[in-house]
Tab-separated table of N, CA and C in Angstrom:
chain	number	residue	atom	x	y	z
A	1	LEU	N	11.771	0.070	-0.713
A	1	LEU	CA	10.393	-0.300	-0.994
A	1	LEU	C	9.663	0.920	-1.554
A	2	THR	N	8.981	0.712	-2.648
A	2	THR	CA	8.149	1.763	-3.221
A	2	THR	C	6.751	1.204	-3.435
A	3	GLY	N	5.817	2.097	-3.495
A	3	GLY	CA	4.447	1.655	-3.715
A	3	GLY	C	3.572	2.823	-4.121
A	4	TRP	N	2.299	2.535	-4.249
A	4	TRP	CA	1.305	3.546	-4.586
A	4	TRP	C	0.407	3.756	-3.388
A	5	TYR	N	0.326	4.987	-2.911
A	5	TYR	CA	-0.609	5.336	-1.849
A	5	TYR	C	-1.752	6.096	-2.510
A	6	ILE	N	-2.953	5.582	-2.370
A	6	ILE	CA	-4.137	6.187	-2.980
A	6	ILE	C	-5.003	6.716	-1.841
A	7	PRO	N	-4.902	8.017	-1.550
A	7	PRO	CA	-5.625	8.563	-0.406
A	7	PRO	C	-7.115	8.718	-0.681
A	8	GLN	N	-7.896	8.586	0.349
A	8	GLN	CA	-9.342	8.783	0.298
A	8	GLN	C	-9.680	9.898	1.284
A	9	THR	N	-10.671	10.671	0.969
A	9	THR	CA	-11.134	11.701	1.890
A	9	THR	C	-12.609	11.493	2.182
A	10	SER	N	-13.019	11.964	3.318
A	10	SER	CA	-14.419	11.899	3.715
A	10	SER	C	-14.785	13.248	4.323
A	11	GLY	N	-15.695	13.951	3.687
A	11	GLY	CA	-16.064	15.271	4.178
A	11	GLY	C	-14.916	16.259	4.147
A	12	GLY	N	-14.012	16.097	3.198
A	12	GLY	CA	-12.865	16.992	3.089
A	12	GLY	C	-11.704	16.646	4.002
A	13	LYS	N	-11.853	15.600	4.813
A	13	LYS	CA	-10.782	15.172	5.712
A	13	LYS	C	-10.208	13.852	5.213
A	14	PRO	N	-8.885	13.661	5.341
A	14	PRO	CA	-8.288	12.390	4.925
A	14	PRO	C	-8.873	11.227	5.726
A	15	SER	N	-9.151	10.147	5.031
A	15	SER	CA	-9.649	8.946	5.704
A	15	SER	C	-8.583	8.396	6.639
A	16	ARG	N	-9.005	7.941	7.792
A	16	ARG	CA	-8.082	7.325	8.753
A	16	ARG	C	-8.027	5.816	8.551
A	17	ARG	N	-8.788	5.301	7.608
A	17	ARG	CA	-8.822	3.854	7.351
A	17	ARG	C	-7.916	3.546	6.161
A	18	VAL	N	-6.907	2.732	6.398
A	18	VAL	CA	-5.918	2.406	5.367
A	18	VAL	C	-5.790	0.896	5.249
A	19	VAL	N	-5.763	0.410	4.009
A	19	VAL	CA	-5.550	-1.008	3.734
A	19	VAL	C	-4.250	-1.153	2.949
A	20	VAL	N	-3.401	-2.072	3.375
A	20	VAL	CA	-2.178	-2.401	2.640
A	20	VAL	C	-2.475	-3.655	1.824
A	21	CYS	N	-2.351	-3.551	0.509
A	21	CYS	CA	-2.644	-4.672	-0.389
A	21	CYS	C	-1.350	-5.366	-0.806
A	22	CYS	N	-1.325	-6.670	-0.613
A	22	CYS	CA	-0.182	-7.503	-1.006
A	22	CYS	C	-0.593	-8.329	-2.219
A	23	HIS	N	0.156	-8.227	-3.285
A	23	HIS	CA	-0.206	-8.962	-4.505
A	23	HIS	C	0.142	-10.440	-4.392
A	24	PRO	N	-0.524	-11.280	-5.183
A	24	PRO	CA	-0.248	-12.714	-5.139
A	24	PRO	C	1.098	-13.078	-5.779
A	25	HIS	N	1.503	-14.299	-5.549
A	25	HIS	CA	2.741	-14.856	-6.113
A	25	HIS	C	2.729	-14.705	-7.640
A	26	ASN	N	3.863	-14.322	-8.200
A	26	ASN	CA	4.037	-14.138	-9.646
A	26	ASN	C	3.055	-13.135	-10.234
A	27	SER	N	2.843	-12.056	-9.525
A	27	SER	CA	1.956	-10.993	-9.966
A	27	SER	C	2.593	-9.672	-9.550
A	28	SER	N	1.919	-8.563	-9.813
A	28	SER	CA	2.430	-7.263	-9.385
A	28	SER	C	1.288	-6.423	-8.822
A	29	LYS	N	1.644	-5.293	-8.239
A	29	LYS	CA	0.636	-4.449	-7.602
A	29	LYS	C	-0.417	-3.965	-8.582
A	30	SER	N	-0.057	-3.798	-9.835
A	30	SER	CA	-1.024	-3.302	-10.812
A	30	SER	C	-2.205	-4.259	-10.987
A	31	ASN	N	-2.007	-5.539	-10.692
A	31	ASN	CA	-3.103	-6.504	-10.787
A	31	ASN	C	-4.134	-6.322	-9.683
A	32	LEU	N	-3.835	-5.487	-8.689
A	32	LEU	CA	-4.759	-5.246	-7.586
A	32	LEU	C	-5.558	-3.950	-7.753
A	33	LEU	N	-5.461	-3.318	-8.899
A	33	LEU	CA	-6.149	-2.042	-9.080
A	33	LEU	C	-7.662	-2.176	-8.926
A	34	GLY	N	-8.251	-3.268	-9.377
A	34	GLY	CA	-9.687	-3.484	-9.214
A	34	GLY	C	-10.072	-3.608	-7.754
A	35	VAL	N	-9.273	-4.346	-6.996
A	35	VAL	CA	-9.504	-4.490	-5.555
A	35	VAL	C	-9.345	-3.132	-4.877
A	36	ALA	N	-8.290	-2.414	-5.262
A	36	ALA	CA	-8.041	-1.098	-4.673
A	36	ALA	C	-9.202	-0.148	-4.954
A	37	ARG	N	-9.752	-0.204	-6.142
A	37	ARG	CA	-10.886	0.666	-6.478
A	37	ARG	C	-12.092	0.352	-5.586
A	38	GLY	N	-12.368	-0.933	-5.377
A	38	GLY	CA	-13.468	-1.315	-4.501
A	38	GLY	C	-13.270	-0.822	-3.080
A	39	LEU	N	-12.053	-0.933	-2.565
A	39	LEU	CA	-11.756	-0.438	-1.212
A	39	LEU	C	-11.876	1.079	-1.163
A	40	TRP	N	-11.342	1.737	-2.174
A	40	TRP	CA	-11.389	3.194	-2.229
A	40	TRP	C	-12.831	3.681	-2.270
A	41	ASP	N	-13.670	2.995	-3.069
A	41	ASP	CA	-15.091	3.357	-3.148
A	41	ASP	C	-15.786	3.210	-1.798
A	42	ARG	N	-15.243	2.365	-0.931
A	42	ARG	CA	-15.808	2.166	0.409
A	42	ARG	C	-15.121	3.042	1.455
A	43	ARG	N	-14.423	4.067	0.955
A	43	ARG	CA	-13.803	5.098	1.792
A	43	ARG	C	-12.546	4.662	2.540
A	44	TYR	N	-11.819	3.722	1.982
A	44	TYR	CA	-10.515	3.336	2.523
A	44	TYR	C	-9.428	3.975	1.672
A	45	SER	N	-8.374	4.449	2.308
A	45	SER	CA	-7.157	4.764	1.574
A	45	SER	C	-6.452	3.437	1.328
A	46	VAL	N	-5.682	3.365	0.261
A	46	VAL	CA	-5.065	2.095	-0.132
A	46	VAL	C	-3.577	2.295	-0.382
A	47	PHE	N	-2.775	1.378	0.121
A	47	PHE	CA	-1.340	1.353	-0.178
A	47	PHE	C	-1.027	0.018	-0.833
A	48	MET	N	-0.500	0.082	-2.055
A	48	MET	CA	-0.110	-1.120	-2.795
A	48	MET	C	1.390	-1.048	-3.063
A	49	PHE	N	2.043	-2.178	-2.993
A	49	PHE	CA	3.486	-2.221	-3.228
A	49	PHE	C	3.816	-3.498	-3.992
A	50	ASP	N	5.006	-3.548	-4.515
A	50	ASP	CA	5.497	-4.763	-5.170
A	50	ASP	C	6.484	-5.460	-4.255
A	51	PHE	N	6.356	-6.767	-4.165
A	51	PHE	CA	7.350	-7.551	-3.449
A	51	PHE	C	8.673	-7.465	-4.200
A	52	ARG	N	9.731	-7.857	-3.540
A	52	ARG	CA	11.093	-7.697	-4.058
A	52	ARG	C	11.302	-8.274	-5.457
A	53	SER	N	10.616	-9.319	-5.821
A	53	SER	CA	10.818	-9.917	-7.136
A	53	SER	C	10.209	-9.064	-8.253
A	54	PHE	N	9.418	-8.061	-7.920
A	54	PHE	CA	8.850	-7.148	-8.905
A	54	PHE	C	9.296	-5.713	-8.691
A	55	ALA	N	10.329	-5.507	-7.897
A	55	ALA	CA	10.842	-4.168	-7.599
A	55	ALA	C	11.577	-3.597	-8.814
A	56	HIS	N	11.935	-2.295	-8.727
A	56	HIS	CA	12.688	-1.662	-9.818
A	56	HIS	C	13.995	-2.408	-10.068
A	57	THR	N	14.622	-2.883	-9.003
A	57	THR	CA	15.797	-3.737	-9.108
A	57	THR	C	15.395	-5.088	-8.516
A	58	PRO	N	14.841	-5.968	-9.348
A	58	PRO	CA	14.304	-7.217	-8.814
A	58	PRO	C	15.372	-8.119	-8.205
A	59	THR	N	14.966	-8.821	-7.172
A	59	THR	CA	15.789	-9.862	-6.578
A	59	THR	C	14.974	-11.146	-6.619
A	60	GLY	N	15.566	-12.225	-6.240
A	60	GLY	CA	14.878	-13.506	-6.306
A	60	GLY	C	13.728	-13.619	-5.321
A	61	GLN	N	12.802	-14.483	-5.655
A	61	GLN	CA	11.695	-14.781	-4.753
A	61	GLN	C	12.131	-15.827	-3.747
A	62	SER	N	11.581	-15.732	-2.548
A	62	SER	CA	11.842	-16.769	-1.549
A	62	SER	C	10.542	-17.497	-1.211
A	63	VAL	N	9.470	-17.146	-1.905
A	63	VAL	CA	8.145	-17.724	-1.717
A	63	VAL	C	7.709	-17.602	-0.256
A	64	GLY	N	7.937	-16.436	0.310
A	64	GLY	CA	7.393	-16.140	1.623
A	64	GLY	C	8.375	-15.649	2.665
A	65	TYR	N	9.567	-16.218	2.711
A	65	TYR	CA	10.489	-15.869	3.787
A	65	TYR	C	10.898	-14.396	3.724
A	66	LEU	N	11.475	-13.958	2.610
A	66	LEU	CA	11.898	-12.556	2.485
A	66	LEU	C	10.719	-11.631	2.235
A	67	GLU	N	9.668	-12.158	1.637
A	67	GLU	CA	8.491	-11.347	1.349
A	67	GLU	C	7.788	-10.875	2.628
A	68	GLN	N	7.964	-11.615	3.719
A	68	GLN	CA	7.430	-11.162	5.008
A	68	GLN	C	8.039	-9.813	5.387
A	69	ARG	N	9.322	-9.673	5.125
A	69	ARG	CA	10.003	-8.400	5.411
A	69	ARG	C	9.432	-7.279	4.553
A	70	ASP	N	9.162	-7.600	3.279
A	70	ASP	CA	8.575	-6.603	2.385
A	70	ASP	C	7.218	-6.149	2.913
A	71	ALA	N	6.393	-7.090	3.347
A	71	ALA	CA	5.060	-6.759	3.856
A	71	ALA	C	5.161	-5.899	5.116
A	72	ARG	N	6.057	-6.247	6.011
A	72	ARG	CA	6.237	-5.439	7.229
A	72	ARG	C	6.715	-4.025	6.887
A	73	ALA	N	7.629	-3.935	5.930
A	73	ALA	CA	8.123	-2.622	5.504
A	73	ALA	C	6.995	-1.816	4.855
A	74	ALA	N	6.121	-2.473	4.117
A	74	ALA	CA	4.988	-1.789	3.485
A	74	ALA	C	4.036	-1.236	4.542
A	75	ILE	N	3.802	-1.995	5.593
A	75	ILE	CA	2.933	-1.520	6.677
A	75	ILE	C	3.552	-0.297	7.339
A	76	LYS	N	4.852	-0.342	7.591
A	76	LYS	CA	5.532	0.813	8.184
A	76	LYS	C	5.452	2.030	7.265
A	77	CYS	N	5.644	1.806	5.977
A	77	CYS	CA	5.578	2.899	5.005
A	77	CYS	C	4.171	3.494	4.963
A	78	ALA	N	3.157	2.644	4.981
A	78	ALA	CA	1.772	3.129	4.965
A	78	ALA	C	1.473	3.939	6.221
A	79	ARG	N	1.985	3.508	7.351
A	79	ARG	CA	1.769	4.243	8.601
A	79	ARG	C	2.415	5.627	8.554
A	80	ARG	N	3.594	5.719	7.936
A	80	ARG	CA	4.260	7.021	7.804
A	80	ARG	C	3.528	7.920	6.832
A	81	THR	N	2.950	7.340	5.791
A	81	THR	CA	2.310	8.100	4.721
A	81	THR	C	0.882	8.525	5.084
A	82	ALA	N	0.188	7.677	5.812
A	82	ALA	CA	-1.214	7.923	6.164
A	82	ALA	C	-1.334	9.083	7.132
A	83	PRO	N	-2.533	9.683	7.203
A	83	PRO	CA	-2.731	10.770	8.172
A	83	PRO	C	-2.595	10.282	9.611
A	84	GLU	N	-2.289	11.185	10.495
A	84	GLU	CA	-2.125	10.849	11.906
A	84	GLU	C	-3.410	10.213	12.442
A	85	GLY	N	-3.239	9.166	13.230
A	85	GLY	CA	-4.380	8.485	13.813
A	85	GLY	C	-5.018	7.448	12.912
A	86	ALA	N	-4.377	7.148	11.766
A	86	ALA	CA	-4.946	6.151	10.847
A	86	ALA	C	-4.947	4.776	11.493
A	87	GLU	N	-5.910	3.991	11.087
A	87	GLU	CA	-6.061	2.637	11.639
A	87	GLU	C	-5.473	1.608	10.706
């Protein structure tokens, strides 16, 4: 799983507020850049990823079943990437 982590800072300290953005069916993470900008402007760090059907080595869509695993993996990745104590 790969994605884009867009960190936010507040007063020179990394924001502890992180949002994981999941793109809609038949779309990719780049389509969420407007949403990510709005969250970032509100002092959230943002993690966006592509589901398996839009990965560097795409696999088939399951319309939810396998994508649940992708979302869980994205949350774990965001937790590892975010500063300690992030929410």
